[in-house]
Coordinates of C-alpha atoms in Angstrom, one line a residue:
M91 CA 0.1 0.1 0.2
T92 CA 1.2 3.5 -0.7
L93 CA -0.1 7.0 0.2
D94 CA -2.1 6.6 -3.1
D95 CA -4.2 3.9 -1.9
L96 CA -5.2 5.5 1.5
P97 CA -8.7 7.2 2.1
T98 CA -8.5 10.8 2.6
P99 CA -8.3 12.6 5.0
C100 CA -6.0 10.6 7.2
L101 CA -2.8 11.0 9.4
V102 CA 0.7 10.2 8.1
L103 CA 3.4 9.7 10.4
D104 CA 7.1 9.7 9.2
L105 CA 9.1 7.3 11.1
G106 CA 12.6 8.5 10.3
V107 CA 11.5 11.9 11.3
L108 CA 10.1 10.6 14.5
K109 CA 13.5 9.0 15.4
R110 CA 15.4 12.3 14.8
N111 CA 13.2 14.1 16.8
L112 CA 13.7 11.5 19.7
A113 CA 17.1 11.3 19.3
L114 CA 17.6 15.1 19.7
M115 CA 15.6 15.4 22.9
Q116 CA 17.5 12.3 24.3
A117 CA 20.7 13.8 23.5
A118 CA 19.4 17.1 25.1
V119 CA 18.6 15.3 28.6
A120 CA 21.6 13.3 28.4
R121 CA 23.6 16.6 28.9
F122 CA 22.9 16.4 32.6
P123 CA 24.1 13.1 34.3
G124 CA 21.2 11.3 36.1
L125 CA 18.4 13.4 34.8
M126 CA 15.7 11.1 33.7
L127 CA 13.3 11.8 30.5
R128 CA 9.7 11.0 31.4
P129 CA 8.0 11.5 27.7
H130 CA 4.7 12.8 27.6
M131 CA 2.5 10.6 25.7
K132 CA -0.2 13.1 25.2
T133 CA 0.6 14.1 21.7
A134 CA 1.2 10.6 20.3
K135 CA -1.4 8.6 22.5
S136 CA 0.2 5.3 20.8
V137 CA 2.1 2.2 22.3
E138 CA 3.8 1.9 19.0
V139 CA 5.3 5.3 19.4
A140 CA 6.3 4.6 23.1
R141 CA 8.2 1.9 21.9
F142 CA 10.6 4.2 20.8
A143 CA 10.0 7.1 22.9
A144 CA 10.1 5.1 26.0
P145 CA 11.8 1.9 25.2
G146 CA 11.7 -1.1 28.0
F147 CA 8.6 0.2 29.4
G148 CA 10.4 3.3 30.7
P149 CA 8.4 6.0 33.0
I150 CA 5.8 8.0 30.8
T151 CA 3.4 10.9 31.4
V152 CA -0.1 10.9 30.5
S153 CA -2.9 13.6 30.1
T154 CA -6.1 11.2 30.5
L155 CA -7.3 8.1 32.4
A156 CA -8.1 6.6 28.9
E157 CA -4.0 6.8 28.1
A158 CA -3.0 5.7 31.6
R159 CA -5.3 2.4 31.3
Y160 CA -4.3 1.9 27.5
F161 CA -0.5 2.3 28.3
A162 CA -0.9 0.2 31.8
E163 CA -2.5 -2.5 30.0
A164 CA 0.6 -2.6 27.5
G165 CA 3.2 -2.6 30.1
W166 CA 4.0 1.1 30.9
R167 CA 3.5 1.1 34.4
D168 CA 5.3 3.9 36.0
Q169 CA 3.2 7.0 35.1
I170 CA 2.2 10.5 36.1
Y171 CA -1.4 11.4 35.3
A172 CA -0.2 15.0 34.8
V173 CA -3.7 17.0 34.9
G174 CA -5.3 17.9 38.3
I175 CA -6.9 14.8 39.9
T176 CA -10.6 15.0 41.1
P177 CA -11.8 12.8 44.1
A178 CA -14.2 11.0 41.6
K179 CA -11.2 9.8 39.5
L180 CA -9.6 8.2 42.3
D181 CA -11.2 4.8 42.2
A182 CA -10.1 4.3 38.6
V183 CA -6.4 5.2 39.4
A184 CA -6.4 3.2 42.4
A185 CA -8.0 0.1 40.2
L186 CA -5.0 0.7 37.9
N187 CA -2.7 0.3 40.4
A188 CA -4.1 -2.5 42.3
A189 CA -3.5 -4.3 38.9
G190 CA 0.2 -3.6 38.9
A191 CA 0.5 -0.1 37.6
A192 CA 2.3 2.6 39.6
V193 CA 0.2 5.7 38.1
K194 CA 0.9 8.9 40.4
V195 CA -1.5 11.9 40.1
I196 CA -1.1 15.7 40.8
T197 CA -3.0 18.5 42.7
D198 CA -2.9 21.9 43.8
D199 CA -5.9 21.6 46.3
V200 CA -5.9 21.0 49.8
E201 CA -9.1 19.4 49.8
A202 CA -8.2 17.0 46.9
A203 CA -5.0 16.2 48.8
R204 CA -7.1 15.1 51.8
A205 CA -9.3 13.0 49.6
I206 CA -6.1 11.3 48.0
A207 CA -4.8 10.8 51.8
A208 CA -7.9 9.3 52.7
H209 CA -8.6 6.9 49.8
P210 CA -8.1 3.3 50.8
G211 CA -6.1 2.7 47.3
A212 CA -2.5 3.0 46.8
I213 CA -2.2 6.4 45.4
Q214 CA 0.7 8.7 45.5
A215 CA 0.7 12.5 44.3
L216 CA 2.6 15.4 43.5
V217 CA 2.1 19.0 44.3
E218 CA 1.8 20.9 41.3
V219 CA 3.8 24.2 41.3
D220 CA 3.1 27.4 39.4
V221 CA 6.5 28.7 37.9
G222 CA 5.0 31.5 35.9
E223 CA 2.4 29.9 33.4
A224 CA -0.5 30.8 35.6
R225 CA -2.5 27.8 34.8
G226 CA -2.5 25.2 37.6
G227 CA -0.2 24.9 40.4
V228 CA 0.6 26.8 43.9
A229 CA 3.0 29.2 44.3
P230 CA 6.6 28.2 45.3
D231 CA 6.7 30.3 48.2
G232 CA 3.1 30.6 49.2
G233 CA 1.4 28.8 52.3
A234 CA -0.9 26.4 50.1
L235 CA 2.5 24.4 49.2
P236 CA 3.1 23.0 52.7
E237 CA -0.5 22.7 53.6
I238 CA -1.0 20.5 50.6
A239 CA 2.0 18.4 51.0
A240 CA 1.2 17.9 55.0
A241 CA -2.1 16.8 53.8
L242 CA -0.9 14.3 51.5
G243 CA 1.4 12.8 54.2
P244 CA 2.9 9.7 53.1
R245 CA 1.0 9.9 49.9
L246 CA 3.6 12.8 48.9
A247 CA 5.5 11.7 45.9
G248 CA 7.1 15.0 45.0
M249 CA 6.6 18.3 43.0
L250 CA 5.7 19.1 39.4
S251 CA 5.6 21.9 37.1
H252 CA 5.0 23.0 33.6
S253 CA 6.7 25.9 31.8
G254 CA 4.0 26.1 29.1
H255 CA 4.8 29.9 29.2
S256 CA 8.1 28.8 27.3
Y257 CA 5.6 28.8 23.9
A258 CA 6.2 32.7 24.0
G259 CA 9.8 32.5 23.7
R260 CA 11.3 33.0 20.6
S261 CA 15.0 31.9 20.9
P262 CA 17.1 29.3 22.6
A263 CA 18.4 32.0 24.9
E264 CA 14.8 33.0 25.9
M265 CA 14.1 29.3 26.4
A266 CA 17.1 28.7 28.5
A267 CA 16.2 31.6 30.8
I268 CA 12.7 30.4 31.1
A269 CA 14.1 26.9 31.8
E270 CA 16.3 28.4 34.7
A271 CA 13.4 30.2 36.4
E272 CA 11.4 27.4 36.3
R273 CA 14.2 25.2 37.8
L274 CA 15.1 27.8 40.5
A275 CA 11.2 28.0 41.4
I276 CA 10.6 24.1 41.7
T277 CA 13.8 23.3 43.8
A278 CA 13.2 26.0 45.9
A279 CA 9.8 24.9 46.6
A280 CA 11.2 21.1 47.2
A281 CA 13.9 22.7 49.6
R282 CA 10.9 24.4 51.7
L283 CA 9.4 20.9 52.1
R284 CA 12.6 19.0 52.8
E285 CA 13.4 21.6 55.5
G286 CA 9.9 21.0 57.1
G287 CA 10.9 17.3 57.3
L288 CA 9.1 15.9 54.3
V289 CA 10.7 13.6 51.8
V290 CA 10.4 14.9 48.2
P291 CA 11.8 12.1 46.0
I292 CA 10.5 13.6 42.3
V293 CA 11.1 17.0 41.3
S294 CA 9.5 16.9 37.6
L295 CA 9.5 19.8 35.3
G296 CA 9.5 20.5 31.6
S297 CA 8.2 21.6 28.3
S298 CA 9.7 20.4 25.1
P299 CA 11.5 23.9 24.6
T300 CA 12.8 24.1 28.0
A301 CA 13.8 20.5 28.0
M302 CA 15.7 21.1 24.9
H303 CA 17.6 24.3 25.6
A304 CA 17.9 24.2 29.7
A305 CA 21.5 25.3 30.7
R306 CA 21.1 23.6 34.1
M307 CA 19.2 20.9 35.8
D308 CA 20.5 21.1 39.5
G309 CA 18.3 19.5 41.8
V310 CA 15.9 18.3 39.2
T311 CA 15.1 14.6 38.8
E312 CA 13.1 14.4 35.7
V313 CA 11.8 16.5 32.6
R314 CA 8.6 15.8 30.8
A315 CA 8.2 16.8 27.2
G316 CA 5.8 15.6 24.4
V317 CA 5.3 17.5 21.3
Y318 CA 8.9 17.1 20.5
M319 CA 8.2 13.8 19.2
F320 CA 6.3 14.8 16.1
G321 CA 6.8 18.6 16.2
D322 CA 4.7 21.0 14.3
L323 CA 5.0 24.3 12.4
F324 CA 4.7 26.4 15.9
Q325 CA 7.7 24.2 17.6
G326 CA 9.8 24.3 14.6
Q327 CA 9.6 28.3 14.5
I328 CA 10.6 28.1 18.3
A329 CA 13.7 25.9 17.6
T330 CA 12.4 23.0 19.5
H331 CA 13.4 21.0 16.2
P332 CA 14.4 21.8 12.6
L333 CA 11.3 23.2 10.7
D334 CA 11.5 20.5 8.4
D335 CA 11.5 17.7 10.7
I336 CA 7.8 17.6 11.4
A337 CA 6.8 13.9 11.7
V338 CA 2.9 14.0 11.1
T339 CA 0.9 15.2 8.2
V340 CA -2.7 15.1 7.1
L341 CA -2.9 13.4 3.7
A342 CA -5.8 15.2 1.6
S343 CA -7.2 15.0 -1.9
V344 CA -8.3 18.2 -4.1
I345 CA -11.9 18.5 -4.2
G346 CA -12.2 21.8 -6.1
R347 CA -10.1 24.2 -7.8
R348 CA -10.5 27.8 -8.5
P349 CA -7.9 29.4 -10.9
D350 CA -9.7 32.6 -11.1
R351 CA -9.0 33.0 -7.3
N352 CA -5.9 31.2 -7.0
T353 CA -7.4 28.7 -4.5
L354 CA -7.9 25.0 -4.3
L355 CA -10.3 23.1 -2.1
L356 CA -9.3 20.1 0.2
D357 CA -11.1 17.5 1.7
A358 CA -9.4 18.1 5.1
G359 CA -11.0 20.8 7.0
A360 CA -11.3 21.9 10.7
L361 CA -12.1 18.3 11.9
A362 CA -9.1 16.6 10.1
L363 CA -6.7 19.7 11.0
S364 CA -8.2 21.3 14.1
K365 CA -8.6 25.1 14.1
D366 CA -5.5 25.7 16.2
R367 CA -3.9 29.1 15.0
S368 CA -1.0 28.8 17.1
T369 CA 1.3 30.3 14.2
Q370 CA -0.8 33.3 14.3
A371 CA 1.8 34.3 16.9
A372 CA 4.8 33.0 15.2
P373 CA 7.3 34.7 12.9
R374 CA 5.6 33.1 10.1
D375 CA 1.8 32.2 10.3
W376 CA 0.9 29.3 8.3
G377 CA -3.1 29.8 8.7
F378 CA -4.3 26.2 9.6
G379 CA -1.5 24.3 8.0
R380 CA 1.2 24.3 5.3
V381 CA 0.4 22.5 2.3
V382 CA 3.1 20.4 0.6
D383 CA 3.2 17.8 -2.2
L384 CA 2.8 14.1 -1.8
A385 CA 6.4 13.7 -1.2
G386 CA 6.3 16.3 1.7
H387 CA 8.3 18.8 -0.4
P388 CA 7.3 22.4 -0.7
L389 CA 5.1 23.6 -3.4
P390 CA 5.3 27.2 -5.4
G391 CA 4.1 30.2 -3.4
E392 CA 4.4 28.3 -0.1
P393 CA 0.4 27.6 0.0
M394 CA -1.3 27.3 3.1
V395 CA -4.8 26.3 4.5
A396 CA -6.3 29.7 4.8
R397 CA -9.8 28.9 5.6
A398 CA -11.1 25.7 7.6
Y399 CA -14.7 24.6 7.5
Q400 CA -15.9 21.4 8.9
E401 CA -14.9 19.2 6.0
H402 CA -13.4 21.7 3.7
G403 CA -9.9 23.5 3.7
E404 CA -9.3 26.1 1.2
V405 CA -5.8 26.7 0.3
H406 CA -4.2 30.0 -0.6
A407 CA -1.0 30.9 -1.8
E408 CA 1.5 34.0 -2.5
A409 CA 2.2 32.8 -6.2
P410 CA 0.0 30.9 -9.0
L411 CA -0.7 27.6 -7.9
P412 CA 0.2 24.7 -10.5
F413 CA -3.5 23.7 -11.2
E414 CA -2.3 21.7 -14.5
S415 CA -0.7 19.1 -12.0
L416 CA -3.4 19.4 -9.5
P417 CA -6.7 18.1 -10.9
V418 CA -9.5 16.9 -8.5
G419 CA -8.4 14.1 -6.8
A420 CA -4.7 14.9 -6.6
R421 CA -3.3 14.4 -3.2
L422 CA -1.5 16.6 -1.0
R423 CA -0.3 16.7 2.3
V424 CA -1.1 19.4 5.3
V425 CA 1.7 20.0 7.8
P426 CA 0.1 21.1 11.2
N427 CA 0.2 24.1 13.4
H428 CA -0.2 22.0 16.7
S429 CA 0.3 18.3 16.1
C430 CA -1.3 17.5 19.3
L431 CA -4.8 18.9 18.3
T432 CA -4.5 17.8 14.7
A433 CA -3.7 14.0 15.7
A434 CA -6.5 14.1 18.2
A435 CA -8.8 14.2 15.2
H436 CA -7.5 10.9 14.1
D437 CA -7.8 7.0 15.3
R438 CA -4.7 5.5 13.6
Y439 CA -1.1 6.6 12.0
H440 CA -0.2 5.5 8.5
V441 CA 3.4 5.1 8.8
V442 CA 6.1 5.7 6.3
E443 CA 9.6 6.0 6.3
G444 CA 10.8 8.8 3.9
G445 CA 8.8 7.8 1.0
R446 CA 5.2 7.0 -0.1
E447 CA 5.0 3.2 0.9
V448 CA 2.9 2.6 4.0
I449 CA 5.0 0.3 6.3
A450 CA 2.7 0.1 9.1
T451 CA -0.7 1.2 10.7
W452 CA -0.5 2.2 14.3
D453 CA -3.5 2.8 16.7
R454 CA -3.9 5.5 19.0
V455 CA -6.2 6.2 22.2
N456 CA -8.6 8.9 22.3
G457 CA -11.4 10.3 24.4
W458 CA -11.1 10.4 28.4

């Protein structure tokens, strides 16, 4: 089977690019002896990808209970479920752990911490610390931190932070500065708890950009990163990976042509691409995705999906499109702005390795 045989729209994963991106991050983490990479599977959501990203059933991060169950059943037991836990979900986590998993949860709420401590199941938790993203987490120097840690008691596994605000950076130097601010904040928080007599085994931080560009990791036990595996047009522009090393694309067919407007219609719209507009804030805006040829090569005029409807993608370009080589039915590929959201629209990967031959089909887990 080749890309010419697949139904469109569908998701294509280039194994060679995936391997390059994994090696790039592994090399970045290896600069710091003793530091562990805990890959975040929230983007890939695939056991087959995990075989490369976390070989030997190494530790992973997940973002849903569906992922936790899927990976635990496949052998990945050491997990952090890195979304604030609710008491109603504790039974599900405890059941996974009773079956042999070691899923840890996170919280930034004292009442949730008390519910974790009171639960009869084997559940450990990390306190989430806000290091500048202003999403979840408690202040590293505030009163809530020791209160939550004390409420967890022997269930305390450590602390966790996420530097999602690194996405506002535009250079390796800016990423390194954000990474250092995160490191200082979370290690100071860990030191506060240790000075109070608590054991803090895990100090977990990260995002793909900061993991790649951090200058120091003193006091940190592990880093978490996920989007680096596939990359996307946004991450490529903030130096997480080379811009050409984006492992996933959406295969689409031409379904309409308007030479008078210099536009094409594709059968990949918002439901196949997502409506994420992350590159709107990047140096180059790629609309709803960059359009390349079937081999993944650029096209004249650097076309992009400028308008996305439910099942239609309207392609615009800066130069005349090659309509003579793009009849209705012709196949193109769309490079995503944000691979996490684009991949979430699909239930499988059609795997290639630098060519058009489909060498495998890999499943992925969706839902919650």
